[in-house]
Short mmCIF file of C-alpha atoms in Angstrom, two decimals:
data_model
loop_
_atom_site.label_atom_id
_atom_site.label_comp_id
_atom_site.label_asym_id
_atom_site.label_seq_id
_atom_site.Cartn_x
_atom_site.Cartn_y
_atom_site.Cartn_z
CA UNK A 815 -32.74 41.36 -69.43
CA UNK A 816 -29.42 42.89 -70.48
CA UNK A 817 -28.27 40.98 -73.55
CA UNK A 818 -24.63 41.24 -74.70
CA UNK A 819 -24.15 42.79 -78.13
CA UNK A 820 -21.08 40.70 -78.93
CA UNK A 821 -20.17 37.27 -77.54
CA UNK A 822 -16.76 35.60 -77.90
CA UNK A 823 -16.66 31.81 -77.86
CA UNK A 824 -13.62 29.76 -76.80
CA UNK A 825 -14.69 26.20 -77.62
CA UNK A 826 -12.02 24.36 -75.64
CA UNK A 827 -11.80 20.77 -74.47
CA UNK A 828 -12.24 18.82 -77.72
CA UNK A 829 -9.09 16.75 -77.16
CA UNK A 830 -9.79 16.11 -73.49
CA UNK A 831 -13.34 15.09 -74.43
CA UNK A 832 -12.01 12.58 -76.97
CA UNK A 833 -9.52 11.24 -74.40
CA UNK A 834 -12.30 10.77 -71.87
CA UNK A 835 -14.25 8.71 -74.42
CA UNK A 836 -11.23 6.58 -75.34
CA UNK A 837 -11.07 8.18 -78.80
CA UNK A 838 -8.00 9.62 -80.49
CA UNK A 839 -7.54 13.34 -79.82
CA UNK A 840 -8.18 14.44 -83.39
CA UNK A 841 -11.64 12.89 -83.37
CA UNK A 842 -12.70 15.45 -80.78
CA UNK A 843 -12.72 18.36 -83.22
CA UNK A 844 -15.44 16.94 -85.45
CA UNK A 845 -17.69 16.84 -82.39
CA UNK A 846 -17.42 20.61 -82.08
CA UNK A 847 -19.41 21.33 -85.24
CA UNK A 848 -22.93 20.63 -83.99
CA UNK A 849 -22.47 22.75 -80.82
CA UNK A 850 -21.22 25.61 -83.02
CA UNK A 851 -24.39 25.57 -85.09
CA UNK A 852 -26.66 25.23 -82.05
CA UNK A 853 -24.96 28.18 -80.42
CA UNK A 854 -25.34 30.30 -83.55
CA UNK A 855 -29.07 29.57 -83.62
CA UNK A 856 -29.47 30.43 -79.94
CA UNK A 857 -27.66 33.75 -80.43
CA UNK A 858 -29.89 34.60 -83.38
CA UNK A 859 -33.04 33.75 -81.39
CA UNK A 860 -31.98 35.82 -78.41
CA UNK A 861 -30.98 38.78 -80.61
CA UNK A 862 -27.21 38.80 -80.11
CA UNK A 863 -25.79 40.91 -82.91
CA UNK A 864 -22.21 39.63 -83.16
CA UNK A 865 -20.53 36.33 -82.39
CA UNK A 866 -16.83 35.45 -82.63
CA UNK A 867 -15.56 31.86 -82.61
CA UNK A 868 -11.98 31.02 -81.66
CA UNK A 869 -11.15 28.52 -84.39
CA UNK A 870 -7.41 27.87 -84.29
CA UNK A 871 -4.30 29.96 -83.72
CA UNK A 872 -0.86 30.21 -85.23
CA UNK A 873 0.40 28.74 -81.91
CA UNK A 874 -1.93 25.74 -82.30
CA UNK A 875 -0.37 24.83 -85.65
CA UNK A 876 2.78 23.72 -83.81
CA UNK A 877 0.86 20.62 -82.68
CA UNK A 878 1.33 17.21 -84.34
CA UNK A 879 0.14 17.40 -87.95
CA UNK A 880 -2.56 14.77 -87.47
CA UNK A 881 -4.22 17.20 -85.05
CA UNK A 882 -3.51 20.26 -87.20
CA UNK A 883 -5.20 18.61 -90.14
CA UNK A 884 -8.17 17.62 -88.00
CA UNK A 885 -8.84 21.05 -86.49
CA UNK A 886 -8.28 22.77 -89.83
CA UNK A 887 -10.88 20.52 -91.43
CA UNK A 888 -13.30 21.16 -88.57
CA UNK A 889 -12.90 24.92 -89.07
CA UNK A 890 -13.46 24.68 -92.83
CA UNK A 891 -16.60 22.62 -92.21
CA UNK A 892 -17.80 25.02 -89.52
CA UNK A 893 -17.43 28.07 -91.78
CA UNK A 894 -19.25 26.32 -94.64
CA UNK A 895 -21.98 25.29 -92.21
CA UNK A 896 -22.39 28.87 -90.98
CA UNK A 897 -22.55 30.11 -94.57
CA UNK A 898 -25.86 28.20 -94.86
CA UNK A 899 -27.30 30.39 -92.06
CA UNK A 900 -28.42 34.04 -91.82
CA UNK A 901 -24.89 35.23 -91.13
CA UNK A 902 -22.70 38.12 -92.13
CA UNK A 903 -19.55 36.06 -92.12
CA UNK A 904 -15.86 36.96 -91.81
CA UNK A 905 -12.90 34.62 -91.44
CA UNK A 906 -10.02 36.43 -89.72
CA UNK A 907 -6.43 35.26 -89.52
CA UNK A 908 -2.99 35.33 -91.06
CA UNK A 909 -3.46 34.32 -94.69
CA UNK A 910 0.27 34.76 -95.46
CA UNK A 911 1.04 31.29 -94.19
CA UNK A 912 0.73 27.76 -95.52
CA UNK A 913 -1.30 26.94 -92.42
CA UNK A 914 -4.18 29.11 -93.59
CA UNK A 915 -6.56 26.80 -95.48
CA UNK A 916 -7.06 28.01 -99.05
CA UNK A 917 -10.68 26.83 -98.93
CA UNK A 918 -11.38 29.71 -96.55
CA UNK A 919 -9.76 32.51 -98.57
CA UNK A 920 -13.15 33.44 -100.14
CA UNK A 921 -14.47 34.18 -96.64
CA UNK A 922 -11.73 36.62 -95.63
CA UNK A 923 -13.82 39.52 -96.89
CA UNK A 924 -17.09 39.87 -94.96
CA UNK A 925 -20.03 38.48 -96.93
CA UNK A 926 -23.70 38.21 -96.15
CA UNK A 927 -25.47 34.86 -96.34
CA UNK A 928 -29.25 34.33 -96.11
CA UNK A 929 -30.72 37.32 -94.32
CA UNK A 930 -27.26 38.15 -92.93
CA UNK A 931 -28.88 38.77 -89.55
CA UNK A 932 -25.98 37.93 -87.26
CA UNK A 933 -22.41 39.17 -87.63
CA UNK A 934 -20.18 36.09 -87.27
CA UNK A 935 -16.39 36.20 -87.03
CA UNK A 936 -14.36 33.04 -87.18
CA UNK A 937 -10.68 33.15 -86.18
CA UNK A 938 -8.53 30.88 -88.34
CA UNK A 939 -4.74 30.83 -88.06
CA UNK A 940 -5.12 33.85 -85.80
CA UNK A 941 -2.25 35.17 -83.70
CA UNK A 942 -2.48 37.97 -81.17
CA UNK A 943 1.03 39.19 -82.04
CA UNK A 944 0.20 39.10 -85.73
CA UNK A 945 -3.00 41.05 -85.03
CA UNK A 946 -1.23 43.76 -83.02
CA UNK A 947 1.67 43.97 -85.48
CA UNK A 948 -0.43 45.95 -87.96
CA UNK A 949 0.12 49.01 -85.78
CA UNK A 950 3.89 48.68 -86.19
CA UNK A 951 3.62 48.14 -89.92
CA UNK A 952 1.28 51.03 -90.62
CA UNK A 953 1.03 53.27 -87.57
CA UNK A 954 -1.96 55.58 -87.68
CA UNK A 955 -2.60 58.84 -85.88
CA UNK A 956 -5.75 57.51 -84.23
CA UNK A 957 -4.25 56.66 -80.86
CA UNK A 958 -7.61 56.75 -79.14
CA UNK A 959 -9.14 54.02 -81.18
CA UNK A 960 -6.87 51.04 -80.96
CA UNK A 961 -9.35 48.65 -82.48
CA UNK A 962 -8.86 50.41 -85.83
CA UNK A 963 -5.12 49.68 -85.70
CA UNK A 964 -5.57 45.91 -85.81
CA UNK A 965 -5.86 43.39 -88.61
CA UNK A 966 -9.06 42.42 -86.77
CA UNK A 967 -10.42 45.98 -86.94
CA UNK A 968 -13.76 44.73 -88.29
CA UNK A 969 -14.34 42.80 -85.06
CA UNK A 970 -15.84 45.00 -82.36
CA UNK A 971 -15.37 45.13 -78.59
CA UNK A 972 -16.58 41.95 -76.89
CA UNK A 973 -19.08 42.11 -74.01
CA UNK A 974 -19.05 38.50 -72.88
CA UNK A 975 -16.52 35.73 -73.48
CA UNK A 976 -17.68 32.17 -72.79
CA UNK A 977 -15.00 29.52 -72.53
CA UNK A 978 -15.74 25.79 -72.35
CA UNK A 979 -13.38 23.22 -70.84
CA UNK A 980 -12.69 24.84 -67.46
CA UNK A 981 -9.59 26.89 -68.21
CA UNK A 982 -9.71 30.44 -66.94
CA UNK A 983 -7.54 32.27 -69.41
CA UNK A 984 -7.83 34.06 -72.74
CA UNK A 985 -5.06 32.10 -74.53
CA UNK A 986 -4.39 34.98 -76.91
CA UNK A 987 -8.03 35.58 -77.88
CA UNK A 988 -8.38 39.11 -79.36
CA UNK A 989 -6.51 40.95 -76.58
CA UNK A 990 -7.73 44.42 -77.57
CA UNK A 991 -11.40 43.54 -78.02
CA UNK A 992 -11.27 41.63 -74.70
CA UNK A 993 -9.92 44.34 -72.40
CA UNK A 994 -13.32 45.01 -70.80
CA UNK A 995 -15.06 41.69 -71.51
CA UNK A 996 -16.82 39.73 -68.82
CA UNK A 997 -15.41 36.23 -68.76
CA UNK A 998 -17.56 33.18 -68.03
CA UNK A 999 -16.04 29.71 -67.80
CA UNK A 1000 -17.96 26.46 -68.21
CA UNK A 1001 -16.27 23.35 -66.86
CA UNK A 1002 -17.80 20.96 -69.40
CA UNK A 1003 -15.90 20.28 -72.60
CA UNK A 1004 -17.13 21.98 -75.78
CA UNK A 1005 -18.47 18.78 -77.41
CA UNK A 1006 -20.75 18.43 -74.36
CA UNK A 1007 -22.33 21.83 -75.07
CA UNK A 1008 -25.96 22.25 -74.05
CA UNK A 1009 -28.21 25.29 -74.41
CA UNK A 1010 -28.28 25.38 -70.61
CA UNK A 1011 -24.63 26.52 -70.62
CA UNK A 1012 -25.52 29.43 -72.86
CA UNK A 1013 -28.49 30.52 -70.76
CA UNK A 1014 -26.44 30.21 -67.55
CA UNK A 1015 -23.80 32.49 -69.05
CA UNK A 1016 -26.45 35.03 -70.10
CA UNK A 1017 -28.08 34.94 -66.66
CA UNK A 1018 -24.70 35.55 -65.07
CA UNK A 1019 -23.89 38.37 -67.49
CA UNK A 1020 -27.23 39.99 -66.71
CA UNK A 1021 -26.13 40.45 -63.08
CA UNK A 1022 -22.83 42.17 -63.95
CA UNK A 1023 -22.44 45.93 -64.10
CA UNK A 1024 -20.82 47.78 -66.98
CA UNK A 1025 -18.02 50.17 -66.17
CA UNK A 1026 -15.72 50.00 -69.22
CA UNK A 1027 -12.84 50.78 -66.91
CA UNK A 1028 -14.47 53.95 -65.51
CA UNK B 577 4.14 22.79 -55.90
CA UNK B 578 4.21 24.86 -59.09
CA UNK B 579 4.66 28.49 -57.99
CA UNK B 580 3.90 31.30 -60.45
CA UNK B 581 6.86 33.46 -61.35
CA UNK B 582 4.78 36.62 -61.78
CA UNK B 583 1.44 37.45 -60.14
CA UNK B 584 -0.86 40.30 -61.17
CA UNK B 585 -3.12 41.77 -58.51
CA UNK B 586 -6.40 43.54 -59.24
CA UNK B 587 -7.41 44.86 -55.82
CA UNK B 588 -11.04 45.67 -56.59
CA UNK B 589 -14.02 46.33 -54.32
CA UNK B 590 -12.74 49.16 -52.11
CA UNK B 591 -15.75 51.36 -52.82
CA UNK B 592 -18.27 48.53 -52.44
CA UNK B 593 -16.58 47.56 -49.17
CA UNK B 594 -16.95 51.12 -47.85
CA UNK B 595 -20.60 51.21 -48.98
CA UNK B 596 -21.27 47.95 -47.17
CA UNK B 597 -19.86 49.45 -43.97
CA UNK B 598 -21.85 52.67 -44.30
CA UNK B 599 -18.69 54.66 -45.02
CA UNK B 600 -18.14 57.10 -47.87
CA UNK B 601 -16.65 55.45 -50.97
CA UNK B 602 -13.31 57.24 -50.77
CA UNK B 603 -12.64 55.83 -47.32
CA UNK B 604 -12.41 52.37 -48.88
CA UNK B 605 -9.08 53.02 -50.58
CA UNK B 606 -7.14 53.62 -47.39
CA UNK B 607 -8.21 50.15 -46.27
CA UNK B 608 -6.36 48.64 -49.23
CA UNK B 609 -2.91 49.50 -47.91
CA UNK B 610 -2.53 46.83 -45.24
CA UNK B 611 -3.63 44.00 -47.56
CA UNK B 612 -1.11 45.23 -50.14
CA UNK B 613 1.75 44.90 -47.66
CA UNK B 614 0.54 41.53 -46.36
CA UNK B 615 0.37 40.21 -49.89
CA UNK B 616 3.87 41.45 -50.69
CA UNK B 617 5.23 39.62 -47.63
CA UNK B 618 3.43 36.40 -48.56
CA UNK B 619 4.83 36.55 -52.09
CA UNK B 620 8.33 37.06 -50.75
CA UNK B 621 7.97 34.14 -48.32
CA UNK B 622 6.68 31.81 -51.01
CA UNK B 623 9.38 32.85 -53.47
CA UNK B 624 7.32 34.65 -56.10
CA UNK B 625 9.76 36.68 -58.15
CA UNK B 626 7.54 39.42 -59.58
CA UNK B 627 4.35 41.10 -58.45
CA UNK B 628 2.27 43.74 -60.27
CA UNK B 629 -0.39 45.82 -58.52
CA UNK B 630 -3.17 47.51 -60.49
CA UNK B 631 -3.16 50.92 -58.82
CA UNK B 632 -5.31 53.24 -60.88
CA UNK B 633 -5.94 53.84 -64.56
CA UNK B 634 -6.39 56.83 -66.83
CA UNK B 635 -10.04 55.70 -67.11
CA UNK B 636 -10.42 55.78 -63.32
CA UNK B 637 -9.42 59.44 -63.19
CA UNK B 638 -12.76 60.36 -64.80
CA UNK B 639 -14.41 59.61 -61.45
CA UNK B 640 -15.48 62.37 -59.02
CA UNK B 641 -12.39 64.21 -57.80
CA UNK B 642 -12.98 63.32 -54.14
CA UNK B 643 -12.43 59.68 -55.17
CA UNK B 644 -9.56 60.48 -57.53
CA UNK B 645 -7.76 62.28 -54.73
CA UNK B 646 -8.39 59.38 -52.35
CA UNK B 647 -7.11 56.60 -54.62
CA UNK B 648 -4.13 58.69 -55.73
CA UNK B 649 -3.16 59.21 -52.10
CA UNK B 650 -3.59 55.49 -51.38
CA UNK B 651 -1.27 54.65 -54.28
CA UNK B 652 1.37 57.14 -53.14
CA UNK B 653 1.23 55.68 -49.64
CA UNK B 654 1.36 52.12 -50.99
CA UNK B 655 4.47 52.81 -53.09
CA UNK B 656 6.21 54.49 -50.16
CA UNK B 657 5.25 51.56 -47.94
CA UNK B 658 6.68 49.05 -50.46
CA UNK B 659 9.88 51.09 -50.69
CA UNK B 660 10.49 50.11 -47.04
CA UNK B 661 10.57 46.43 -48.09
CA UNK B 662 13.01 44.22 -50.01
CA UNK B 663 11.61 45.31 -53.35
CA UNK B 664 12.94 46.18 -56.76
CA UNK B 665 10.28 48.78 -57.40
CA UNK B 666 8.88 50.36 -60.58
CA UNK B 667 5.91 52.70 -60.93
CA UNK B 668 4.49 52.42 -64.45
CA UNK B 669 2.00 54.79 -66.04
CA UNK B 670 1.47 57.85 -68.17
CA UNK B 671 3.56 60.59 -66.55
CA UNK B 672 2.60 63.13 -69.26
CA UNK B 673 -0.59 63.98 -67.46
CA UNK B 674 -1.60 66.10 -64.50
CA UNK B 675 -3.22 63.00 -63.03
CA UNK B 676 0.15 61.36 -62.48
CA UNK B 677 1.20 62.24 -58.90
CA UNK B 678 4.53 64.07 -58.91
CA UNK B 679 5.44 62.34 -55.62
CA UNK B 680 5.83 59.11 -57.60
CA UNK B 681 8.06 60.46 -60.39
CA UNK B 682 11.22 59.26 -58.53
CA UNK B 683 9.88 55.70 -58.73
CA UNK B 684 9.35 55.62 -62.51
CA UNK B 685 12.84 54.20 -63.00
CA UNK B 686 13.24 50.80 -61.35
CA UNK B 687 15.13 51.05 -58.06
CA UNK B 688 16.15 48.49 -55.53
CA UNK B 689 15.17 48.86 -51.88
CA UNK B 690 16.46 46.74 -48.98
CA UNK B 691 17.66 43.45 -50.44
CA UNK B 692 15.59 44.13 -53.60
CA UNK B 693 14.43 40.52 -53.49
CA UNK B 694 11.05 40.86 -55.18
CA UNK B 695 10.37 42.71 -58.42
CA UNK B 696 7.33 44.90 -57.75
CA UNK B 697 5.48 46.88 -60.42
CA UNK B 698 2.81 49.37 -59.47
CA UNK B 699 0.52 50.72 -62.18
CA UNK B 700 -0.33 54.38 -61.65
CA UNK B 701 -2.32 56.38 -64.21
CA UNK B 702 -1.91 53.39 -66.50
CA UNK B 703 -3.90 53.03 -69.72
CA UNK B 704 -3.88 50.00 -71.99
CA UNK B 705 -4.21 52.19 -75.09
CA UNK B 706 -1.41 54.42 -73.90
CA UNK B 707 0.73 51.33 -73.26
CA UNK B 708 0.13 49.86 -76.72
CA UNK B 709 0.55 53.22 -78.44
CA UNK B 710 4.34 53.06 -78.07
CA UNK B 711 4.37 50.64 -81.00
CA UNK B 712 2.70 53.24 -83.22
CA UNK B 713 5.01 56.00 -82.08
CA UNK B 714 8.25 54.06 -82.48
CA UNK B 715 7.61 50.85 -84.38
CA UNK B 716 10.38 48.31 -84.05
CA UNK B 717 11.30 45.42 -86.28
CA UNK B 718 10.93 42.91 -83.45
CA UNK B 719 7.47 41.64 -84.33
CA UNK B 720 7.94 38.42 -82.42
CA UNK B 721 8.46 40.08 -79.10
CA UNK B 722 5.55 42.36 -78.51
CA UNK B 723 6.34 42.93 -74.87
CA UNK B 724 9.37 44.96 -75.93
CA UNK B 725 7.13 47.30 -77.96
CA UNK B 726 5.24 48.55 -74.91
CA UNK B 727 5.81 51.37 -72.47
CA UNK B 728 5.50 48.57 -69.89
CA UNK B 729 8.29 46.54 -71.52
CA UNK B 730 10.03 46.07 -68.17
CA UNK B 731 7.00 44.12 -66.89
CA UNK B 732 7.16 40.47 -67.88
CA UNK B 733 4.46 37.97 -68.88
CA UNK B 734 2.05 37.26 -66.03
CA UNK B 735 1.36 33.68 -64.92
CA UNK B 736 -1.50 34.26 -62.51
CA UNK B 737 -3.86 37.19 -62.11
CA UNK B 738 -5.84 37.39 -58.87
CA UNK B 739 -8.79 39.75 -58.78
CA UNK B 740 -10.72 40.61 -55.63
CA UNK B 741 -14.31 41.87 -55.60
CA UNK B 742 -15.97 39.21 -57.76
CA UNK B 743 -15.71 40.76 -61.23
CA UNK B 744 -14.46 38.41 -63.90
CA UNK B 745 -12.73 40.77 -66.29
CA UNK B 746 -9.35 42.32 -66.87
CA UNK B 747 -10.54 45.95 -67.04
CA UNK B 748 -7.60 46.95 -69.21
CA UNK B 749 -4.92 45.33 -67.03
CA UNK B 750 -1.72 44.85 -69.11
CA UNK B 751 -3.40 43.22 -72.14
CA UNK B 752 -0.16 41.92 -73.68
CA UNK B 753 1.33 40.47 -70.50
CA UNK B 754 -2.07 38.86 -69.72
CA UNK B 755 -2.68 36.94 -72.95
CA UNK B 756 -1.80 33.56 -71.41
CA UNK B 757 -2.43 34.34 -67.71
CA UNK B 758 -4.56 32.12 -65.54
CA UNK B 759 -7.28 34.23 -63.96
CA UNK B 760 -8.52 33.63 -60.42
CA UNK B 761 -11.38 35.64 -58.97
CA UNK B 762 -12.10 36.08 -55.27
CA UNK B 763 -15.57 37.27 -54.36
CA UNK B 764 -14.54 39.13 -51.21
CA UNK B 765 -13.64 42.79 -51.49
CA UNK B 766 -9.96 43.73 -51.41
CA UNK B 767 -10.08 45.36 -47.93
CA UNK B 768 -11.30 41.98 -46.62
CA UNK B 769 -8.12 40.27 -47.91
CA UNK B 770 -6.89 37.28 -45.92
CA UNK B 771 -3.85 35.09 -46.54
CA UNK B 772 -6.33 32.26 -47.16
CA UNK B 773 -7.34 33.94 -50.45
CA UNK B 774 -3.74 33.96 -51.61
CA UNK B 775 -3.16 30.30 -50.73
CA UNK B 776 -6.45 29.28 -52.38
CA UNK B 777 -5.34 31.01 -55.57
CA UNK B 778 -1.94 29.29 -55.46
CA UNK B 779 -3.55 25.89 -54.84
CA UNK B 780 -5.86 26.44 -57.82
CA UNK B 781 -2.96 27.59 -60.01
CA UNK B 782 -1.00 24.48 -59.06
CA UNK B 783 -3.71 22.33 -60.70
CA UNK B 784 -3.65 24.20 -64.02
CA UNK B 785 -1.54 23.12 -66.97
CA UNK B 786 0.71 25.46 -68.95
CA UNK B 787 0.24 25.55 -72.70
CA UNK B 788 1.14 29.16 -73.63
CA UNK B 789 -1.30 28.84 -76.50
CA UNK B 790 0.31 25.66 -77.87
#
C-alpha cells in the first residue's frame, strides 16, 4: 500500500457539530481534542512521517471573542497533549500578534518529545498571506525552491489533505505545500471522527497516481 | 441562485480519454476544443463574469515532445477560437521560454473581442513558482494584497474550481487565487464534457456557504 509521507488535517465542523447537539458553538472545540490524539496515534502506527494540523488562522480571530478564546484554549491543550507523545513538534504561526497564545511560544522552535517519531506541525494564528510575505521581506535567490522562502519552510510538501465537515476548499491552508496535494473530504464533523474515516482516506489515496504536475 | 463571479477550469483527462478510445494520447487534446467553447457560451449565458482555463504548465512541457506539440497546438487553437467570441481575453504564462508559443504573444496583454462581455484568462506555460517569484524579484509594500504581487495579478480570486477527470488536486493551479475556492470534481474526462456537468457544479456551489476564511 502506498502510504502518504505527509498528511494535512483540516478539522472542520466543530461549531456545526455543537449546533446540531443544541450546545453553544464554543463548546464544539473542546470535542476536537480526543480525535486529534486518536489521529496522531493512527498515523504513528501506520508509519506516516509528518502530520500538520490546521489549528486556527489570523482570519479566524475576527470571530466573536467567546469563540476565539475557546479555539485558542483547545489549540493550547492539543499542543500540550501532543507533547506527551512521540512527536517532533512545531507550532507555526504569526507570533507578532496578541492573538498568538504566549503559552505556545516555547513550541515555536521544533522540539522532540518522547521518541520524537512523528513530525507534527500545528498551525496557530497562521495566515497564508503572512506565510508568503517572507519572500517579500527577505527575497532569496532560490527561485526553484519556494518552500524555503516561507515562514513555514520547515513544513514539507503535503501528499494528502483530509478535511472533515464536508467543505471542499483549502481555506488558506499552506498554499505552497498544498499545490500538488490530493484532497479528501469527509462529510462528518471533526468531533465525530472515527478511525474508519482515516482508513477510507488512505484507501482512496492508495488508488491515486502521483504526477507532481508532470 | 448564487452564481460564482469567477470559475476556474481544470480540463483534465484528455490523454486517458484517448487511451480509453484506443487512440494515441496526443489525439485527446484536440477533443478538448469543443467543450472549451461550449463552456464559455454557458458561462456567458448564466452571467459568469470571469473564466480561467488551465491550458498547460511549465511542468507539463517535460512530457514527450509529441504530446507537448499536441497540447500547445490545442491551446493556440483554443485561444484563437475564444477570440471569435465576446471575450476580454488574456493569455498568462512565462513568455521567457521557448515553450511559450510565439503565436500567443499578441494575447499576453488583455484585449477585448466582440462585445468583450466575459473576462477569459488562459494559462499557457504557466508555473506556480514562476507566478509567485515576482514577489521576490520586485517586492512591494502591499503585504495585505498578495494577488497584486503575482505575475497573474490581473486574474482575480476564484470562487469555484471545476476539475474534470476525477483527480482531487489543484496541480499548481493559481495557488493564491485558489486559497478560498470551492473545488468541484467531475469524474468524466474533459472530452466527454456535457452541459449537465456545468449545471451540477453550479447547483452544488449554490449550496455552499462563503466564509473567506472567517
